[in-house]
XYZ file of C-alpha atoms in Angstrom:
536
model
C 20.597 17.003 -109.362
C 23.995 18.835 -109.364
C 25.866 15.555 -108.168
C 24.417 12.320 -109.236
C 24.932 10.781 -105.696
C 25.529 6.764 -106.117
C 23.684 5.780 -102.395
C 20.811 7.645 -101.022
C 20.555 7.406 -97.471
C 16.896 8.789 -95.235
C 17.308 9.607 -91.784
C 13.878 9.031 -89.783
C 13.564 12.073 -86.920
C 10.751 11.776 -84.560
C 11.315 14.215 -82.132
C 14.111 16.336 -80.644
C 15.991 13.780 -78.667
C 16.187 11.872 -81.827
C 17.702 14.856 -83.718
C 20.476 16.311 -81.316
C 21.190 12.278 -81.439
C 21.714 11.851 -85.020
C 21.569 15.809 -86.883
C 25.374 16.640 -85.022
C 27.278 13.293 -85.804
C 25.907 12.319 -89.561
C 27.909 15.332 -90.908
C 31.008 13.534 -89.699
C 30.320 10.422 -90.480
C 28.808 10.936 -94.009
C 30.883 13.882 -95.732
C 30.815 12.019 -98.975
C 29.874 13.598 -102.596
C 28.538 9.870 -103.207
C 26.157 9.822 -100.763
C 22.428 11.887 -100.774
C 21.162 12.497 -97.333
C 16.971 12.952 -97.000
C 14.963 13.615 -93.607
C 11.980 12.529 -92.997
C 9.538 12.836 -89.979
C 7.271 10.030 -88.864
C 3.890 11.040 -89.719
C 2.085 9.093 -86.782
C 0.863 11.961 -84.767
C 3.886 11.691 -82.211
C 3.215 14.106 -79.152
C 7.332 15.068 -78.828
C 7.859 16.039 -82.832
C 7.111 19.796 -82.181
C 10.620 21.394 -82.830
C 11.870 18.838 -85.542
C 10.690 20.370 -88.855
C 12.241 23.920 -87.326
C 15.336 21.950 -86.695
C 16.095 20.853 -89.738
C 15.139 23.503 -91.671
C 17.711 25.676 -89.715
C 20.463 23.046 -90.321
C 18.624 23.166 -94.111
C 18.460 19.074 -94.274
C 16.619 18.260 -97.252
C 13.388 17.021 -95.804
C 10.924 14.340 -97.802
C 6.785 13.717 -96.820
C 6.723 10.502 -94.647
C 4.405 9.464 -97.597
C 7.105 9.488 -99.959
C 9.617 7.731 -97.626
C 7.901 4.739 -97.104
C 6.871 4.378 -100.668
C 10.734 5.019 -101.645
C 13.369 2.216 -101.232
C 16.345 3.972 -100.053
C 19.476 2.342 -99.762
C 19.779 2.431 -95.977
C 17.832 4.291 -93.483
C 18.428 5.586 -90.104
C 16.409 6.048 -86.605
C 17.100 7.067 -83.337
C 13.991 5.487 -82.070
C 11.827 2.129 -82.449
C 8.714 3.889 -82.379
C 6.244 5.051 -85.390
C 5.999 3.464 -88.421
C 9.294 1.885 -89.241
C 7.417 -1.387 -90.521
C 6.092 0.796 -93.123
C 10.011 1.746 -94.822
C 10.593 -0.410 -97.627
C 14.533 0.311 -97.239
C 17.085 -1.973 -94.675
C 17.145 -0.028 -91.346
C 20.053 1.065 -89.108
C 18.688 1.436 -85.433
C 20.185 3.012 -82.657
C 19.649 4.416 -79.515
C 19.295 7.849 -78.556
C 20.694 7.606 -74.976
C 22.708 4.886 -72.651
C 22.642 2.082 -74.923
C 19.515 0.084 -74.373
C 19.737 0.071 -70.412
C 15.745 0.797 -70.142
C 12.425 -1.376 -69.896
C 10.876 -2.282 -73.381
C 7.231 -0.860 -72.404
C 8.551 2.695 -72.131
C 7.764 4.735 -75.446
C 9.972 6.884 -76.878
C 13.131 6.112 -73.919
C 15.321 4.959 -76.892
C 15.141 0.975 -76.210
C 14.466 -0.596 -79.463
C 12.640 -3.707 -79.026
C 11.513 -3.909 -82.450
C 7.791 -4.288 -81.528
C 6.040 -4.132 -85.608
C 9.110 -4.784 -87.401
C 8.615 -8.252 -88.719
C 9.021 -10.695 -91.557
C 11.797 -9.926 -94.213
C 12.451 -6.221 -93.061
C 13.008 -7.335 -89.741
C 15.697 -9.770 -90.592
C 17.198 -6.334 -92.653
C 17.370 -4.316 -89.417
C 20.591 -3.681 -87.777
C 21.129 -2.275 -84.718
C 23.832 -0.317 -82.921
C 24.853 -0.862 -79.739
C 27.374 0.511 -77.203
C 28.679 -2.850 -75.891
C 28.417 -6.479 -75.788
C 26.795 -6.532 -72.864
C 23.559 -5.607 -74.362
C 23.339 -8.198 -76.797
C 22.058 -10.564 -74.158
C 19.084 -8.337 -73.987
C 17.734 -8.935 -77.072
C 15.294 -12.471 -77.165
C 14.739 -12.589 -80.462
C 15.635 -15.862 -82.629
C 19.181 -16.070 -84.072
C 18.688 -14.179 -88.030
C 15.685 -12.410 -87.018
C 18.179 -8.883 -86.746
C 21.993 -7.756 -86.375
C 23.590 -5.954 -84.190
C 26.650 -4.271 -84.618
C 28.894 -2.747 -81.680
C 30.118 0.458 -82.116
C 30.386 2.072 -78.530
C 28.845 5.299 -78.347
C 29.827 8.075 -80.256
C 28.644 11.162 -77.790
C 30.298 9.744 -74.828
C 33.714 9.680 -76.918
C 32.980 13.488 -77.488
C 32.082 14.339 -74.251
C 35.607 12.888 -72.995
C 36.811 15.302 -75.724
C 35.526 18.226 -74.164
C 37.144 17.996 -70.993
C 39.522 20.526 -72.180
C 37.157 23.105 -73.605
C 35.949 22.916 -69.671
C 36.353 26.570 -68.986
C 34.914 27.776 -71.905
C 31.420 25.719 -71.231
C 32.199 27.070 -67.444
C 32.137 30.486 -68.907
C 29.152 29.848 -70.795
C 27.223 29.202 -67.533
C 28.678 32.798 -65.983
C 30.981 30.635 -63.854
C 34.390 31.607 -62.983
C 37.352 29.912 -61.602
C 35.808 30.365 -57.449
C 32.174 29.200 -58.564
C 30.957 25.839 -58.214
C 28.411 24.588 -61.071
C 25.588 23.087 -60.117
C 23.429 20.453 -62.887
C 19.974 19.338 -62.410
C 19.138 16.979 -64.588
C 15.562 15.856 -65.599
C 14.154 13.057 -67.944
C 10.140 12.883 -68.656
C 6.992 10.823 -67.085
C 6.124 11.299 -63.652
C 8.880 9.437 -61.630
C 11.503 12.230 -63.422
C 13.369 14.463 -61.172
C 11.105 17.648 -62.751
C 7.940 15.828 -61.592
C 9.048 14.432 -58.186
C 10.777 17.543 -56.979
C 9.285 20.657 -59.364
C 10.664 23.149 -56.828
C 14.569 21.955 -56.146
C 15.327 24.743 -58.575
C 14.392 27.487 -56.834
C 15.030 26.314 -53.525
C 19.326 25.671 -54.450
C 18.917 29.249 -55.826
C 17.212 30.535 -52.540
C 20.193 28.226 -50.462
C 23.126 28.535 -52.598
C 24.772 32.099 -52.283
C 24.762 33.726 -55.865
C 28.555 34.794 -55.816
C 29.628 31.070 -55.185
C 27.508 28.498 -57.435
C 25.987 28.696 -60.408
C 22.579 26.614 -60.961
C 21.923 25.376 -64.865
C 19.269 22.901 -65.264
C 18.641 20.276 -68.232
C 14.888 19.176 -69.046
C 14.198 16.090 -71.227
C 13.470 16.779 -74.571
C 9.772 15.067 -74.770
C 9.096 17.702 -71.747
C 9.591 20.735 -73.930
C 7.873 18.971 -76.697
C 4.665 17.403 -75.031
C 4.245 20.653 -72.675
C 5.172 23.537 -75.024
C 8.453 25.551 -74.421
C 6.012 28.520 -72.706
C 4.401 25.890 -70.532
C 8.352 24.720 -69.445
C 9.890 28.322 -68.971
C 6.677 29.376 -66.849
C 6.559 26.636 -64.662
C 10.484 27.415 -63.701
C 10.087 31.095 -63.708
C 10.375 31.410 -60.436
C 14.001 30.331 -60.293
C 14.716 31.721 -63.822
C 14.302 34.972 -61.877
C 16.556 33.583 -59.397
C 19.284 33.230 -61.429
C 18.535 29.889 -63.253
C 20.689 28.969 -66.130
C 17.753 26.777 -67.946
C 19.399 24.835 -71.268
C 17.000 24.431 -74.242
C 16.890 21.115 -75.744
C 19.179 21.770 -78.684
C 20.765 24.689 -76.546
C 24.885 23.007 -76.144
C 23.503 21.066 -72.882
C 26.327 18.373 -73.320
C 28.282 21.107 -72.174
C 27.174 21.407 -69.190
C 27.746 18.049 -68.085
C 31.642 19.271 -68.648
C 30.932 21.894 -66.740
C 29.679 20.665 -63.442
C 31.072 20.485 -60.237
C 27.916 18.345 -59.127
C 24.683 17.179 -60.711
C 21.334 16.546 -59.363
C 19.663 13.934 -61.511
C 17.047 10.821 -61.728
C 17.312 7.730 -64.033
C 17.740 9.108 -67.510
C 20.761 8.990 -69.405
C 21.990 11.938 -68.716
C 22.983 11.420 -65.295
C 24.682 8.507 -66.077
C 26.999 9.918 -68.333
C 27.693 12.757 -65.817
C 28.721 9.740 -62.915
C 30.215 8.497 -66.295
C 32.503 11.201 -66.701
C 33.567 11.523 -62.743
C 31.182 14.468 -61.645
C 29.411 13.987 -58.359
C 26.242 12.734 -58.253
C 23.266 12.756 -56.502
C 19.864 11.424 -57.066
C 16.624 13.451 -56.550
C 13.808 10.909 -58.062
C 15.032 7.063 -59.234
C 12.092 5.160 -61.630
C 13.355 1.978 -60.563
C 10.465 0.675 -62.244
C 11.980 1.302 -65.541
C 15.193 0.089 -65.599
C 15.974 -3.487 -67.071
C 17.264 -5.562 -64.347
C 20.875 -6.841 -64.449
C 22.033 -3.804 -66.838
C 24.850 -1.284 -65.837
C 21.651 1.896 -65.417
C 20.014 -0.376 -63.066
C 22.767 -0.996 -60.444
C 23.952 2.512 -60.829
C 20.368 3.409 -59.120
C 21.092 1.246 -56.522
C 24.897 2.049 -55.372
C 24.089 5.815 -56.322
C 23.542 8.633 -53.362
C 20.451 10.175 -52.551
C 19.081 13.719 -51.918
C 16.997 13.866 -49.157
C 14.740 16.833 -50.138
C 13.729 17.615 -45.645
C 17.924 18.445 -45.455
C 19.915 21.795 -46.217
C 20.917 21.990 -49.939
C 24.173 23.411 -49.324
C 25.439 20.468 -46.789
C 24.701 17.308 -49.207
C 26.132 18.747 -51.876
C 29.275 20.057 -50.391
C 29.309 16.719 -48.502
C 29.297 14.230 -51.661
C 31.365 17.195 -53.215
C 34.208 16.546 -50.327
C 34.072 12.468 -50.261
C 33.580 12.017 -54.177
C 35.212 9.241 -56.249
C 36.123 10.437 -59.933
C 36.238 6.484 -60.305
C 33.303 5.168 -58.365
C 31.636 3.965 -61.345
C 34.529 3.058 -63.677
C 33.102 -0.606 -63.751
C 29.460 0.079 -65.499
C 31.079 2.873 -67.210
C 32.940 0.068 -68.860
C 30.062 -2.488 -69.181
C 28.401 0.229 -71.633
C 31.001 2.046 -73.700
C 32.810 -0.586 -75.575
C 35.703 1.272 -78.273
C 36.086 4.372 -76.572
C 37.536 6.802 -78.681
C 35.994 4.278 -81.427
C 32.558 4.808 -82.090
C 32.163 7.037 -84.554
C 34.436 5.380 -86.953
C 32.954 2.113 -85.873
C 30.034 3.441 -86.695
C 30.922 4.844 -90.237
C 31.987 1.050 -90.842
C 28.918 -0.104 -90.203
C 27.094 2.035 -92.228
C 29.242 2.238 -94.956
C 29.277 -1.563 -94.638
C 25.018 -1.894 -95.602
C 24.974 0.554 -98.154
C 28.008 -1.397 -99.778
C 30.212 1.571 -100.391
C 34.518 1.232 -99.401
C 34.298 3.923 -96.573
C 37.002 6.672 -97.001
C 40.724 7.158 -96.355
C 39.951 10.252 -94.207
C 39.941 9.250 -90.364
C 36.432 10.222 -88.417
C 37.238 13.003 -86.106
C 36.159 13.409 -82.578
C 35.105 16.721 -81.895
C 33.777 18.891 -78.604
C 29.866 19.447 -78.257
C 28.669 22.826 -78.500
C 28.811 25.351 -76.126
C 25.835 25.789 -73.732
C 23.637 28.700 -74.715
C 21.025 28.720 -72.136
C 17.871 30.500 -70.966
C 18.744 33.406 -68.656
C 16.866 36.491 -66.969
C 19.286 39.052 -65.023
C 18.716 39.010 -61.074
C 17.543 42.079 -60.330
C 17.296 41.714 -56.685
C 19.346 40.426 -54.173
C 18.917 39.501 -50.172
C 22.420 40.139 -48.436
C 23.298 38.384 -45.688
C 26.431 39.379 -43.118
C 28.248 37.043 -41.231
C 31.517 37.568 -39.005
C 34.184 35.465 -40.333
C 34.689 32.736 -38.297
C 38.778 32.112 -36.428
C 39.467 36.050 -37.817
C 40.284 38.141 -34.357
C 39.551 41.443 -36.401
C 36.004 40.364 -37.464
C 36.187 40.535 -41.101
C 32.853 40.335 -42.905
C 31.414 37.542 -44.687
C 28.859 38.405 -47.635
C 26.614 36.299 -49.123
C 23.797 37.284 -51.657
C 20.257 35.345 -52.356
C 17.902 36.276 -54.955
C 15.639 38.414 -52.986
C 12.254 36.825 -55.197
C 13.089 33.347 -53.670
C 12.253 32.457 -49.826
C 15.561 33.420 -48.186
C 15.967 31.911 -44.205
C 18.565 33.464 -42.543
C 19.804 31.852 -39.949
C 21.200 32.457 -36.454
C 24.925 33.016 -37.748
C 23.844 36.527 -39.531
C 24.308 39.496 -37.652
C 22.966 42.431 -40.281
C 20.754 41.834 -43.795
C 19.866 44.090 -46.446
C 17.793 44.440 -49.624
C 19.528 45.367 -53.149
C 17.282 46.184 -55.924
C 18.839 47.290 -59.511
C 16.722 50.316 -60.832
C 15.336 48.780 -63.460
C 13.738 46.131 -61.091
C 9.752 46.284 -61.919
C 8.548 45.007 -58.673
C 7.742 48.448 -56.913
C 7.418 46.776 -53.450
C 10.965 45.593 -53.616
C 11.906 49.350 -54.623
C 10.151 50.688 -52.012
C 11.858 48.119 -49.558
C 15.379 48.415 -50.867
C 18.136 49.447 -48.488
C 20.349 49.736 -51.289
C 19.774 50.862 -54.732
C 22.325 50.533 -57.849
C 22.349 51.599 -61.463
C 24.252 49.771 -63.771
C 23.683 51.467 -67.176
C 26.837 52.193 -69.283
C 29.384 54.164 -67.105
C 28.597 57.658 -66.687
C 30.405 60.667 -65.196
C 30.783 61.670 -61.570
C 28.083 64.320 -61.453
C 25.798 62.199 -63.561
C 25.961 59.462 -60.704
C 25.663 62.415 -57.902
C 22.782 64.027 -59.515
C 20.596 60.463 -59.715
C 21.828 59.557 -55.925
C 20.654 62.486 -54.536
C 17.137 61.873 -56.529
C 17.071 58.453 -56.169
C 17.549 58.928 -51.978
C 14.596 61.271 -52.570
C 12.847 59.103 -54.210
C 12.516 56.342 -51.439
C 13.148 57.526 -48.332
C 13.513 54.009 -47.060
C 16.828 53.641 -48.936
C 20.253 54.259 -47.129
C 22.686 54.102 -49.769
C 22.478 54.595 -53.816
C 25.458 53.363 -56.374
C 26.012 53.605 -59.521
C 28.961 52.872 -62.259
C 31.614 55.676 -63.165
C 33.805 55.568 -66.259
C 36.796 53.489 -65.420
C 36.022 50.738 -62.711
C 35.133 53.023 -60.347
C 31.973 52.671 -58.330
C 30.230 56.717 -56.773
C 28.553 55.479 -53.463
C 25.873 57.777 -51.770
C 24.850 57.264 -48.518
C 21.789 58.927 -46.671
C 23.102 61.889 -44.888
C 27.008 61.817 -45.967
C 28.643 62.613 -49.004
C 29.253 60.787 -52.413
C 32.600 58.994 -52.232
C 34.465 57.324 -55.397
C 35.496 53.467 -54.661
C 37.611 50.838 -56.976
C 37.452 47.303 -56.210
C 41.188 46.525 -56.159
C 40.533 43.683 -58.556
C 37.652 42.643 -61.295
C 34.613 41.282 -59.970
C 31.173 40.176 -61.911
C 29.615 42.892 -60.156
C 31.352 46.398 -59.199
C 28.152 48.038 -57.994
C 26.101 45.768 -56.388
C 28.854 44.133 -54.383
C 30.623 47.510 -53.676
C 27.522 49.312 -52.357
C 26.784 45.949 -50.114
C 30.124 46.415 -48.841
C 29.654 49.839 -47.667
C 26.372 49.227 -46.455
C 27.460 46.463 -44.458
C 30.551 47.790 -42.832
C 28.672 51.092 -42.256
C 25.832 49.149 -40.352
C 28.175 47.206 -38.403
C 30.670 50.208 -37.432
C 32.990 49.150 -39.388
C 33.861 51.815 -41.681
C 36.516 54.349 -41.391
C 36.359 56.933 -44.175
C 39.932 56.760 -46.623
C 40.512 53.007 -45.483
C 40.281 50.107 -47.428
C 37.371 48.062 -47.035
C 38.225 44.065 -46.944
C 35.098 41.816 -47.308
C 34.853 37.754 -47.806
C 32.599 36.397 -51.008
C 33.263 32.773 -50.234
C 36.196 32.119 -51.284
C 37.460 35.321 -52.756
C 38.123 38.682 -50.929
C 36.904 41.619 -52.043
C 39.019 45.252 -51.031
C 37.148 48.293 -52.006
C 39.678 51.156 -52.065
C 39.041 54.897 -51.780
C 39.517 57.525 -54.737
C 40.382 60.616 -54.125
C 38.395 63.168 -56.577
């Protein structure tokens, strides 16, 4: 040993919920050249550790056989979870949870309610355990000595409320900008989860919610990507991850997210509750009523909470709760299970430092933002447009909206003129041969480099009316089918130059609309978009 550490502490990791509980705060709270920190993971053939080992070797935690760690007294250890083998650690425990307090049912594995099941004789009486608020000490029925508890509030929900001004930067993140509204889902495990009751409701917001005005990011339990395999996960959601999905790995920054959103979609675990928790609209998709404790803060919020009715347009419920929404609506269970906010991480460094019987130091804990969201995300390279006239404009200004055109678009009466846009490097060759519009969107080239693939790209598929591509500068060379190549700028920076100019074009064109040296004025939502003409 380079530094003879006077308290050795082990930190028991069963799977990944347990880890992006513990492995992000410990380095805050234990910074101290007296103190060793050793990981262990439960050896007891857990179906959700998949992911740990890799976790920890990236973070380069000095990791110990379970073997060793139960036949080593340590001077404290740690857990995010009752389950496994604690009974078998010969060292006083600290127990927490890894989610809203202990607001659960105690028959549910691995939902981060300890109710200290095989812990028993002396080591039980040396087991302390964390809790967010008072509340949820009149939960526990065991005998008075047979544990303590020690309330320290909850340490992630303080640094979520931190994050509120890094809010643009998670927005960003997600590919959102200052006009697009963020969209959660949120999904726990077992089969009453939102994943399991409504497996589609990804897709179908991407197929109702048009692409230049919402952004769609979904968060699935840990224990899902562990007991299914990460393939398993990504290809049962590829159909929206082609859509557009912004799917957040389990240690991927997903905290974030919550910061982000305008609205979440969620069901009964924890993370919805800290997204009500936090002010952002909420709706349910699946409830497992069933597993909620009766009487606690989780369980009332599933009653008083809206539903999404799953037979109703997407679009309508969520701009509805969107419009009525209460930042406050559930300030009163907030406050039955965060006790000390701001607190909780230096009430829990107390605690801690108060078992391994070490004077904690001078230096304050700090509260810091989570990590930004890094999530899963395939390019969209297709897109359904849809053209509506402005509604209460006398000059009939056009209203754009685009759709992932691999999703099951409906139009509905309100459009007056469609079209397909497929990027060239799109790989399904019916969609090519279908397109109406085609754009290329490699670095930008030169004029006659964009005139020379138009004109073979037009040949190409005769189906195709227009072809676009980018120019150096922000300029945008349209071709159309049986006119000229003209040179259009947007007058100011969209996501998309090319697709959105050529749809522009296209639709104006199909509608009569376009006058050649004008400026074209189109409607993305709430934005406008004016194309104007380049001479050259």
């Amino acid at each position: 040993m380079t530094i003879r550490a006077e308290r050795v502490v082990l930190v028991v990791l069963r799977n990944i919920a347990t880890v992006t509980w513990l492995l992000e705060i410990l380095s805050e709270l234990l910074p101290d050249r007296r103190i060793q920190v050793v990981f262990t993971l439960e050896d007891d053939g857990s179906a959700f550790a998949d992911g740990v080992l890799e976790a920890l070797r990236e973070t380069g935690g000095r990791v110990i056989p379970w073997d060793q760690a139960i036949d080593t007294e340590f001077d404290l250890a740690i857990a995010a979870s009752h389950n496994g083998g604690l009974e078998r650690l010969r060292s006083p425990l600290l127990l927490t949870s890894h989610g809203i307090g202990f607001g659960k049912t105690k028959t549910v594995p691995d939902d981060g309610v300890p109710p200290l099941p095989r812990i028993s004789g002396a080591h039980r009486r040396r087991t302390t355990v964390a809790l967010s608020h008072p509340e949820q000490e009149g939960q526990w029925a065991a005998p008075d000595g047979e544990f303590a508890t020690a309330v320290v509030g909850d340490p992630w929900m303080d640094r979520l409320e931190a994050s509120r001004r890094r809010r643009r930067d998670y927005r960003a993140a997600l590919g959102a900008e200052d006009h697009h509204r963020v969209v959660v889902l949120s999904s726990t495990w077992r089969t009453r989860s939102l994943l399991a009751e409504g497996p589609d409701l990804a897709a179908r917001l991407l197929a109702e919610l048009p692409a230049d005005e919402y952004r769609v990011a979904a968060i699935i339990h840990p224990n899902v990507w562990s007991g299914h395999g990460s393939w398993q996960v990504r290809t049962w959601l590829r159909e929206a991850g082609e859509g557009g999905l912004r799917l957040l790995p389990p240690r991927g920054g997903w905290r974030g997210a919550l910061i982000a959103a305008d609205c979440l979609i969620g069901d009964h675990g924890s993370v919805t509750f800290y997204a009500a928790a936090l002010g952002v609209p909420v709706l349910l998709g699946a409830w497992g009523q069933e597993e909620m404790l009766p009487g606690t803060p989780l369980a009332e919020f599933g009653v008083r909470a809206p539903r999404l009715h799953p037979d109703e347009g997407l679009r309508g419920q969520l701009e509805a709760v969107g419009r009525t929404w209460d930042p406050g609506r559930y300030r009163d269970l907030a406050e039955r299970c965060f006790a000390e906010p701001g607190r909780a991480m230096g009430r829990l460094r107390e605690v801690i430092y108060e078992l391994i019987d070490l004077e904690a130091p001078a230096r304050p804990t700090r509260v810091t933002p989570v990590a930004t969201p890094r999530p899963f995300l395939e390019a969209v390279t297709a897109h359904l447009v849809l053209a509506r006239l402005e509604a209460g404009r006398r000059d009939g200004r056009i209203l754009l909206e685009r759709f992932p055109a691999h999703l099951r678009v409906l139009p509905d009466e309100e459009v007056v003129h469609s079209h397909l846009v497929v990027d060239d490097q799109e790989t399904d060759e019916r969609l090519r041969q279908s397109a109406d519009v085609i754009v290329r969107r490699p670095e930008d080239g030169r004029g006659d480099e964009a005139r020379a693939w138009a004109a073979a790209t037009l040949s190409s598929y005769p189906g195709s009316q227009i072809a676009a591509a980018a120019v150096a500068g922000d300029l945008v060379a349209v071709a159309a089918r049986g006119a000229g190549l003209r040179l259009l700028r947007p007058e100011t920076p969209i996501e998309d130059p090319v697709g959105l100019v050529a749809s522009a074009v296209r639709a104006h064109t199909a509608l009569g609309r376009v006058v050649d040296g004008q400026a074209l004025e189109t409607r993305l939502g709430e934005a406008t978009l004016r194309v104007l003409p380049v001479e050259g």
